[in-house]
PDB file of C-alpha atoms in Angstrom:
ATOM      1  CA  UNK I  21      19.542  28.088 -48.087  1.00  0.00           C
ATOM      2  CA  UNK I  22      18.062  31.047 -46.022  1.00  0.00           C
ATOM      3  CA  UNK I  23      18.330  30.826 -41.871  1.00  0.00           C
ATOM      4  CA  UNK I  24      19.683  32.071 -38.699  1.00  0.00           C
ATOM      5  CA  UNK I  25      23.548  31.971 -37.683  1.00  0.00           C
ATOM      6  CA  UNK I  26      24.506  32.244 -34.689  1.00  0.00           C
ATOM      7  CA  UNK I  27      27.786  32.720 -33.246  1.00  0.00           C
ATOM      8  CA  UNK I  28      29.771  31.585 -31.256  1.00  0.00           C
ATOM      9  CA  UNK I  29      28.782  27.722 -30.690  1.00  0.00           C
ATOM     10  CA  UNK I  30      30.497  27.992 -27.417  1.00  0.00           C
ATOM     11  CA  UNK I  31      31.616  31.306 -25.313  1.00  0.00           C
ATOM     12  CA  UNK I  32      33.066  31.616 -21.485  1.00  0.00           C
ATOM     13  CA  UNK I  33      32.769  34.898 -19.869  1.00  0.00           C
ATOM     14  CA  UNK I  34      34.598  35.993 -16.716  1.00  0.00           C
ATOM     15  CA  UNK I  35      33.086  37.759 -13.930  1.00  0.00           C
ATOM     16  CA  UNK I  36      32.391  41.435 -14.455  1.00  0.00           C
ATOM     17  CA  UNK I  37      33.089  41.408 -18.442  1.00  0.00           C
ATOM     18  CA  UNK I  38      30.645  42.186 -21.247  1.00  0.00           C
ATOM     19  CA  UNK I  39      29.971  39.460 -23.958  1.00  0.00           C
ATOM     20  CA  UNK I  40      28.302  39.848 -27.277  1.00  0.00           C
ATOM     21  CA  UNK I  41      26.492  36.922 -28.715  1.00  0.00           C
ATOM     22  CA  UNK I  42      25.545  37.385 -33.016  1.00  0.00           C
ATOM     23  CA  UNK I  43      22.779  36.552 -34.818  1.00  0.00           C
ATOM     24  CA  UNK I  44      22.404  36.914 -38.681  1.00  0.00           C
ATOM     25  CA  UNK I  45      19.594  36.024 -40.787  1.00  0.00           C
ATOM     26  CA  UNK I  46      19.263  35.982 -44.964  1.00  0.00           C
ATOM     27  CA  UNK I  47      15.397  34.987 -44.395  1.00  0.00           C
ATOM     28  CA  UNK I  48      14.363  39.129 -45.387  1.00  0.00           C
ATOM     29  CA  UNK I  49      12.612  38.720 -42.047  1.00  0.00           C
ATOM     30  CA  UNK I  50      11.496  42.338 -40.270  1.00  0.00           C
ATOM     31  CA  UNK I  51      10.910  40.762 -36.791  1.00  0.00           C
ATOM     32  CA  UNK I  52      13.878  39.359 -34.484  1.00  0.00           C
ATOM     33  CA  UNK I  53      14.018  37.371 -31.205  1.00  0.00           C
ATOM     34  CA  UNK I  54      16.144  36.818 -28.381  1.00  0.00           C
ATOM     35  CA  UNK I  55      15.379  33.875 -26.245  1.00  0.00           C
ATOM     36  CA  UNK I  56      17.455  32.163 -23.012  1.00  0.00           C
ATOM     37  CA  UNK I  57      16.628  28.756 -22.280  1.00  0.00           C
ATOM     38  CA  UNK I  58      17.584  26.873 -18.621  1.00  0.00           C
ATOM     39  CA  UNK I  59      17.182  23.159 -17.886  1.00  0.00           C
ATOM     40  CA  UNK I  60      13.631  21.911 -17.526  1.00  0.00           C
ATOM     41  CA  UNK I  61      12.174  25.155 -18.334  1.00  0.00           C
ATOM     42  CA  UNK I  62      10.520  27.354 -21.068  1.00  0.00           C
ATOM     43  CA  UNK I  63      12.183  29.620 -23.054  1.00  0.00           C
ATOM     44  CA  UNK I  64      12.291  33.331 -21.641  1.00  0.00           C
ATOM     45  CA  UNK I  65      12.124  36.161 -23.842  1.00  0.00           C
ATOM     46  CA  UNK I  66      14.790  38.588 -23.333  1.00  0.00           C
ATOM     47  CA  UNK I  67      14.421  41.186 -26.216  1.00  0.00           C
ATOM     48  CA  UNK I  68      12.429  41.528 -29.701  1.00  0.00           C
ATOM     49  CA  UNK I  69      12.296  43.816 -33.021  1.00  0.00           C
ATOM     50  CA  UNK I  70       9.924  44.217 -34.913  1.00  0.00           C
ATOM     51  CA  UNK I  71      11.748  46.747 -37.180  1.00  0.00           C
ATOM     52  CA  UNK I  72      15.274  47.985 -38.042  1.00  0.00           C
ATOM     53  CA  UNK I  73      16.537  50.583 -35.197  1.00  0.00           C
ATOM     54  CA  UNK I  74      13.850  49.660 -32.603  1.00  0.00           C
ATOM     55  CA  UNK I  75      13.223  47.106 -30.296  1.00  0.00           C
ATOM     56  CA  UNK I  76      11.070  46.479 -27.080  1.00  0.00           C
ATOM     57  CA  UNK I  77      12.240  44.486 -23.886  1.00  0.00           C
ATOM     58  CA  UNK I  78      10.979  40.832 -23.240  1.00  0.00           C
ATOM     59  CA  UNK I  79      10.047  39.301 -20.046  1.00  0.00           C
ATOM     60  CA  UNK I  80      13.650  39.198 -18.504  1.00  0.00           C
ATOM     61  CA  UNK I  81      15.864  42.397 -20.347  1.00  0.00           C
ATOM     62  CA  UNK I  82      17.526  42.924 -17.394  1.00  0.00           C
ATOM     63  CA  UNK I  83      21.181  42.977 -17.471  1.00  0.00           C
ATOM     64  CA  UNK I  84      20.820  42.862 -21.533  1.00  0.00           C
ATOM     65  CA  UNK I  85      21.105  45.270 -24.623  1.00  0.00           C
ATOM     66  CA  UNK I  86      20.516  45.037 -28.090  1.00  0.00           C
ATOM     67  CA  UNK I  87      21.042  46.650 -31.033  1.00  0.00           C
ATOM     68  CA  UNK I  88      19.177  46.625 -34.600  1.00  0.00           C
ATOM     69  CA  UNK I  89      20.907  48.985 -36.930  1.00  0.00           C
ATOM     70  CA  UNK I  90      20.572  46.105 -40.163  1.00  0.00           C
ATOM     71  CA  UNK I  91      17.726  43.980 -40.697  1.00  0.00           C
ATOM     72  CA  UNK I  92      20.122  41.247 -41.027  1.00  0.00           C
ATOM     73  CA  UNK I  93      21.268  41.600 -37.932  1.00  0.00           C
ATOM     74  CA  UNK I  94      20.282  41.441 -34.103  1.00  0.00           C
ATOM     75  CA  UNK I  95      23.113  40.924 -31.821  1.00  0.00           C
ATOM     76  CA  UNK I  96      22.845  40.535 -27.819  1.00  0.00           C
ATOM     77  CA  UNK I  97      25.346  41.865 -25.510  1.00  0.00           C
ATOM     78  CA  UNK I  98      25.163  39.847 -22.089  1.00  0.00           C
ATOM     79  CA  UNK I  99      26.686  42.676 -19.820  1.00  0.00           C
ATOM     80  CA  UNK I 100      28.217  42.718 -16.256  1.00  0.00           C
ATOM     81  CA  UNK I 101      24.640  43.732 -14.449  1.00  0.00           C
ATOM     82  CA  UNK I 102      23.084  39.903 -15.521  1.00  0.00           C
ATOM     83  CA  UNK I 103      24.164  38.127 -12.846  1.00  0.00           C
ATOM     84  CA  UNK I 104      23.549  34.586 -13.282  1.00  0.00           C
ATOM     85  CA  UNK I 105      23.882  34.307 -17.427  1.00  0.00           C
ATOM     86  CA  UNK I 106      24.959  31.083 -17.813  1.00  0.00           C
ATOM     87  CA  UNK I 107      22.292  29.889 -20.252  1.00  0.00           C
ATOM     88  CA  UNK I 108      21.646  28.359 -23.949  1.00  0.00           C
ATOM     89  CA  UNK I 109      20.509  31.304 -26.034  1.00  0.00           C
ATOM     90  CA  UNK I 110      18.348  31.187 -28.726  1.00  0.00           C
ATOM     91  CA  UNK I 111      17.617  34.152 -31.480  1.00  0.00           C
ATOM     92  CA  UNK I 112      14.800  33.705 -33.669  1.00  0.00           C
ATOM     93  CA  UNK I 113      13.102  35.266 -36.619  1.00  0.00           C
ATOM     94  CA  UNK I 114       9.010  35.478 -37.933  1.00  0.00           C
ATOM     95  CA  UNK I 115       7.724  35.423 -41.130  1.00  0.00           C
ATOM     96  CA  UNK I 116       6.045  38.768 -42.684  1.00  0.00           C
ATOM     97  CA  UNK I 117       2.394  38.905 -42.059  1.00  0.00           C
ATOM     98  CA  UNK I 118       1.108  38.243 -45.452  1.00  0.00           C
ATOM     99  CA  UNK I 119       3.597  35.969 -46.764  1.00  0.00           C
ATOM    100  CA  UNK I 120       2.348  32.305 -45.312  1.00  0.00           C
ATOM    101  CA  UNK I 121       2.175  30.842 -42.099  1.00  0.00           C
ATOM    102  CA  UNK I 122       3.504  33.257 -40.328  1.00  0.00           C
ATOM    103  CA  UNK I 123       5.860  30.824 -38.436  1.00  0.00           C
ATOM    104  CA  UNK I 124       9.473  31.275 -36.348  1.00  0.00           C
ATOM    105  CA  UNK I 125      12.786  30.182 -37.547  1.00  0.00           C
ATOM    106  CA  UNK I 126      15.615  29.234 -34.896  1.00  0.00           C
ATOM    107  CA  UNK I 127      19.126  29.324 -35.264  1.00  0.00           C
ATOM    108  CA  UNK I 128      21.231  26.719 -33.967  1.00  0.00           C
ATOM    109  CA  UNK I 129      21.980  28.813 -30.491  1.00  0.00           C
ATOM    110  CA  UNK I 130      25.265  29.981 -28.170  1.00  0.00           C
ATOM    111  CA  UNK I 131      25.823  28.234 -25.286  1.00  0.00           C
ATOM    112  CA  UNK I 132      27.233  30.870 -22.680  1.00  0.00           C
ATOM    113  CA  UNK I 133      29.474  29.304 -19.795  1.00  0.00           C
ATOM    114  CA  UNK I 134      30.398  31.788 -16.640  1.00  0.00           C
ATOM    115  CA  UNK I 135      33.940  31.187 -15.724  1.00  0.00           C
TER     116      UNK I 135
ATOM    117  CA  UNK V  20      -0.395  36.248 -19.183  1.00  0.00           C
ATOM    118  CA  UNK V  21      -0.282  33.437 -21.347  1.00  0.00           C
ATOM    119  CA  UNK V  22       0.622  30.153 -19.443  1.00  0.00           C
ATOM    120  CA  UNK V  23       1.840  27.259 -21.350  1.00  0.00           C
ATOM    121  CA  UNK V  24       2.302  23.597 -19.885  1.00  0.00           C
ATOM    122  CA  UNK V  25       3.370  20.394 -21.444  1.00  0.00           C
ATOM    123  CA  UNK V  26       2.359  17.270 -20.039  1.00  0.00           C
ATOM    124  CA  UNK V  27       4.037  14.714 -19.515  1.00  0.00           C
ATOM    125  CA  UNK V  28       7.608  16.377 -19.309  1.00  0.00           C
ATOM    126  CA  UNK V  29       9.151  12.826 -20.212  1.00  0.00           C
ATOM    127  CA  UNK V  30       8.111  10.204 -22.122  1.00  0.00           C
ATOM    128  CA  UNK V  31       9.835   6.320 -22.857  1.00  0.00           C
ATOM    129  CA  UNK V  32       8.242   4.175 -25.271  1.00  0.00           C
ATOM    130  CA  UNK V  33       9.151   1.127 -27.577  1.00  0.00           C
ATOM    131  CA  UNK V  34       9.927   1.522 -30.978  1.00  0.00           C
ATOM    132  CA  UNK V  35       6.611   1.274 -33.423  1.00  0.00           C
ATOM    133  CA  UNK V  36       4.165   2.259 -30.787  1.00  0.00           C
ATOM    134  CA  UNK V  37       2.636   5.855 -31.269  1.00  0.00           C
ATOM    135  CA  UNK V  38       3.285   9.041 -29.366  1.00  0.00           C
ATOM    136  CA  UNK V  39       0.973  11.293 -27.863  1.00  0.00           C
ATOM    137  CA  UNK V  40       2.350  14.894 -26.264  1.00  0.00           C
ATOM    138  CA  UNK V  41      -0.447  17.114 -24.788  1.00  0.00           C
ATOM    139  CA  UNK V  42      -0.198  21.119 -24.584  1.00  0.00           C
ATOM    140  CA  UNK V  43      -2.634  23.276 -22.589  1.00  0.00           C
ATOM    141  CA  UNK V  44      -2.846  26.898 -22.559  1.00  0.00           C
ATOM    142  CA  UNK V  45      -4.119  29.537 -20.170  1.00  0.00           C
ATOM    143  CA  UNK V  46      -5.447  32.339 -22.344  1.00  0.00           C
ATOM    144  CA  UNK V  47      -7.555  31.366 -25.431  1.00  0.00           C
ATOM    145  CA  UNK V  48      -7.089  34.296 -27.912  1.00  0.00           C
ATOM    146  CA  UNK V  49      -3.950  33.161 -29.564  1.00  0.00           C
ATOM    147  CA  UNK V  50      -3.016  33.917 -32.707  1.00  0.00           C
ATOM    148  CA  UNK V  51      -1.219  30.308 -33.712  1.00  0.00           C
ATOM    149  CA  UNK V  52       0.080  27.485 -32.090  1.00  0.00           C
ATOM    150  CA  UNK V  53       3.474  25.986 -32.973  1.00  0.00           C
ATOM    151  CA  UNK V  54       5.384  22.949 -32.706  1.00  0.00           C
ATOM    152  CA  UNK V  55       8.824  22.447 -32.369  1.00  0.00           C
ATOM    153  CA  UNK V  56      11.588  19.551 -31.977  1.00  0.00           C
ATOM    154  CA  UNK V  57      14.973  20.267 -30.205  1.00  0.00           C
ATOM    155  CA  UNK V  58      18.011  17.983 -30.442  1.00  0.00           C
ATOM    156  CA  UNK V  59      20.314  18.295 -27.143  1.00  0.00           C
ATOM    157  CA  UNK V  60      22.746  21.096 -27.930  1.00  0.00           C
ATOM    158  CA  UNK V  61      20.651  22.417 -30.619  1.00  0.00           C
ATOM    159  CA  UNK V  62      18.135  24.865 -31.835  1.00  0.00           C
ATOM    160  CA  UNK V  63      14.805  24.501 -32.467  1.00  0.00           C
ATOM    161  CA  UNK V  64      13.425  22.575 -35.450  1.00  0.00           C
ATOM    162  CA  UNK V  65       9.373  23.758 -36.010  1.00  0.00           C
ATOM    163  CA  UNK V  66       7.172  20.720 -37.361  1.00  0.00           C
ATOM    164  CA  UNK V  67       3.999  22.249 -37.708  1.00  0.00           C
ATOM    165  CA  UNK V  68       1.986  25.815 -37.028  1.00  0.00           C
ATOM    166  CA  UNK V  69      -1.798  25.670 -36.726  1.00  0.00           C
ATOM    167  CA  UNK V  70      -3.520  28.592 -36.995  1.00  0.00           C
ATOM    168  CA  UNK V  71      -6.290  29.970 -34.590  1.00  0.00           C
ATOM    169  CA  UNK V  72      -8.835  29.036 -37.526  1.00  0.00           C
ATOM    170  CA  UNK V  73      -7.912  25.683 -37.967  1.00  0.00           C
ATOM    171  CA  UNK V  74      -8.289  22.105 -36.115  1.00  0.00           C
ATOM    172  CA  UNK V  75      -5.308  20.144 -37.148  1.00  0.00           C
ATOM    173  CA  UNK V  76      -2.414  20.403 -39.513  1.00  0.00           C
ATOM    174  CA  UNK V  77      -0.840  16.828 -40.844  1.00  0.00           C
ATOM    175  CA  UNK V  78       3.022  16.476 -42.096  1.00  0.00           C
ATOM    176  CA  UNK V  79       4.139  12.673 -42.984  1.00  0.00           C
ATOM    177  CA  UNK V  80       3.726  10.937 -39.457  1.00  0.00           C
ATOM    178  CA  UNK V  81       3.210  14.219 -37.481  1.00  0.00           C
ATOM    179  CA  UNK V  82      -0.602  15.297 -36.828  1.00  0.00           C
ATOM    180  CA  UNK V  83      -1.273  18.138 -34.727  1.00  0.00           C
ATOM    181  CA  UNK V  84      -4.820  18.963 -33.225  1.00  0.00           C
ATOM    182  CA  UNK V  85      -5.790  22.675 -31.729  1.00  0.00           C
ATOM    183  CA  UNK V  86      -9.262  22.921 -29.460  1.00  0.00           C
ATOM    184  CA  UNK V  87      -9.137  26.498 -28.865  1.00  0.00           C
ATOM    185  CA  UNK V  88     -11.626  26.984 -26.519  1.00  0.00           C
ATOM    186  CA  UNK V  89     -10.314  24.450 -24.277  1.00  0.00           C
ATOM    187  CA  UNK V  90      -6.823  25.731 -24.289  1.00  0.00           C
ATOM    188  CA  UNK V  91      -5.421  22.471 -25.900  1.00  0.00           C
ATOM    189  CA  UNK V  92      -3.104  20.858 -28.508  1.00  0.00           C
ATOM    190  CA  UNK V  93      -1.676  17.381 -28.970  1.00  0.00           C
ATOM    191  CA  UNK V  94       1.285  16.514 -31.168  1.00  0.00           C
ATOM    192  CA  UNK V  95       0.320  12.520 -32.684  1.00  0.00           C
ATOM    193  CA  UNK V  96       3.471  10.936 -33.981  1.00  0.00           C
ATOM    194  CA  UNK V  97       2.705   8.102 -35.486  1.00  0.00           C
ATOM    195  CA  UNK V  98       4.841   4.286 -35.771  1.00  0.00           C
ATOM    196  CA  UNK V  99       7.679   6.047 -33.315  1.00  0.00           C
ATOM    197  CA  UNK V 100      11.096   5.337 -34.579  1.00  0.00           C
ATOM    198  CA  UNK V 101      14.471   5.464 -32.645  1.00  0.00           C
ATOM    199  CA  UNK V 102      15.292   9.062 -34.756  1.00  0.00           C
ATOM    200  CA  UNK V 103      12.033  11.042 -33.021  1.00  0.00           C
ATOM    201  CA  UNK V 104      13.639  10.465 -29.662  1.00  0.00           C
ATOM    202  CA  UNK V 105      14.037  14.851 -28.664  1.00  0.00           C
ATOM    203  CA  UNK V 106      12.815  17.536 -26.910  1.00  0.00           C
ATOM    204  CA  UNK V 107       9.181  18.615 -27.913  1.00  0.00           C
ATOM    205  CA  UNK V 108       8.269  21.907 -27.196  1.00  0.00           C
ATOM    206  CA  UNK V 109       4.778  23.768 -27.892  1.00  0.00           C
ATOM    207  CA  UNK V 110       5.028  27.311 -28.330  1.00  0.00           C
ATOM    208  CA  UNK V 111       1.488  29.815 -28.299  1.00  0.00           C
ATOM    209  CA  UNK V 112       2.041  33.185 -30.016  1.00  0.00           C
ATOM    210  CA  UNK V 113      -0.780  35.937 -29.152  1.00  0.00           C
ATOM    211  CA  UNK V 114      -1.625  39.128 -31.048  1.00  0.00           C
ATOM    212  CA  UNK V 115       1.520  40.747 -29.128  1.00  0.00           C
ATOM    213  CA  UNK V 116       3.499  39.110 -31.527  1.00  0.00           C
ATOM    214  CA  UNK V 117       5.506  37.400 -29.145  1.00  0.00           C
ATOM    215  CA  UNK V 118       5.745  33.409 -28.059  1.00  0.00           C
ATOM    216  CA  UNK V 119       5.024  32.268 -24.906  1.00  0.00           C
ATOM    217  CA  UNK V 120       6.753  28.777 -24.624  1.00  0.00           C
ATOM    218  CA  UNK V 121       6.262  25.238 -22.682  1.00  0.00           C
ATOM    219  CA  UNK V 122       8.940  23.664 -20.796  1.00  0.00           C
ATOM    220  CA  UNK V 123       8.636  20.573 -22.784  1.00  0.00           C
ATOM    221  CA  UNK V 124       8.371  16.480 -23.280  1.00  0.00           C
ATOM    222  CA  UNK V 125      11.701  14.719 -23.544  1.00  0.00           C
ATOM    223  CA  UNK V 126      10.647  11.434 -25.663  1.00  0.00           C
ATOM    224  CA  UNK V 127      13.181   8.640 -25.881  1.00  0.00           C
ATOM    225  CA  UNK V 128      12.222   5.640 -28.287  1.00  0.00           C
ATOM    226  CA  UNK V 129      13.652   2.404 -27.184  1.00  0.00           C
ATOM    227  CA  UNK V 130      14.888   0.203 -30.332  1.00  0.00           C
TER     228      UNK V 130
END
């Protein structure tokens, strides 16, 4: 069946240390999302792509990099400059224009624990 | 910038009785509106898009209605059962191609 994986489930990062979260997708999707979600509010766009080796900052990119050198693949790297990035993050993918609905698929999300 | 709020942010109800979750909007040039369910600890399930053109979109129980103008949508689920109890959340793309998201309605359905 085609999705989103993300990996890990679970990760615990100590103070001052870069993390990187994965996301992988066999959906043939061009456009990628990174989104953090905190208790009782939206999700918060951090990063998107619309298109293999570019990719435009979201609402809150600070202390955040990404990378989009495979379709397939959109991975996040939570570095030492985001200060408070204890979160549940979410990456995402949207349908071609063209080919249906045009709706978002989720993958099942990293939970990121500062230690 | 596109506003999105879901009211009410929880909801308890008895098994059987129908559910109603409201979603307003700020801006009304979007491009769809979208549905979603979350499980705790999990990602996001969608249930239905609507499209800018359209007034409702229908899936077994599920009925979703879109008054553009107004800024509004409203999930229906019909004859609740203990399984729906989750995290709702309504989610407004616009032509940007990006999703602006609401907090949420945490329903519980009481067997």
């Amino acid at each position: 069946d085609g999705g989103i994986t993300q990996s890990p489930k679970y990760l615990f990062r100590k103070e001052g240390q870069n993390v990187t979260l994965s996301c992988e997708q066999n959906l043939n999707h061009d456009a990628m999302y990174w989104y953090r979600q905190d208790p009782g509010q939206g999700l918060r766009l951090i990063y998107y792509s619309q298109i293999v080796n570019d990719f435009q900052k979201g609402d809150i990119a600070e202390g955040y990099s990404v990378s989009r050198e495979k379709k397939e693949s959109f991975p996040l790297t939570v570095t030492s400059a985001q200060k408070n990035p204890t979160a549940f993050y979410l990456c995402a993918s949207r349908q071609p224009a063209g080919q249906g609905v045009h709706g978002y698929t989720f993958g099942s999300g990293t939970r990121l624990t500062v230690v | 910038k596109q506003e999105v709020t879901q009211i009410p942010a929880a909801l308890s109800v008895p098994e059987g009785e129908n559910l109603v979750l409201n979603c307003s909007f700020t801006d009304s040039a979007i491009y769809n509106l979208q549905w979603f369910r979350q499980d705790p600890g999990k990602g996001l399930t969608s249930l239905l898009l609507i499209q800018s053109s359209q007034r409702e979109q229908t899936s077994g129980r599920l009925n979703a209605s879109l008054d553009k103008s107004s800024g509004r949508s409203t999930l229906y689920i019909a004859a609740s059962q203990p399984g729906d109890s989750a995290t709702y959340l309504c989610a407004v793309r616009s032509d940007d191609y990006k999703l602006s998201f609401g907090a949420g309605t945490t329903v519980t359905v009481r067997a």
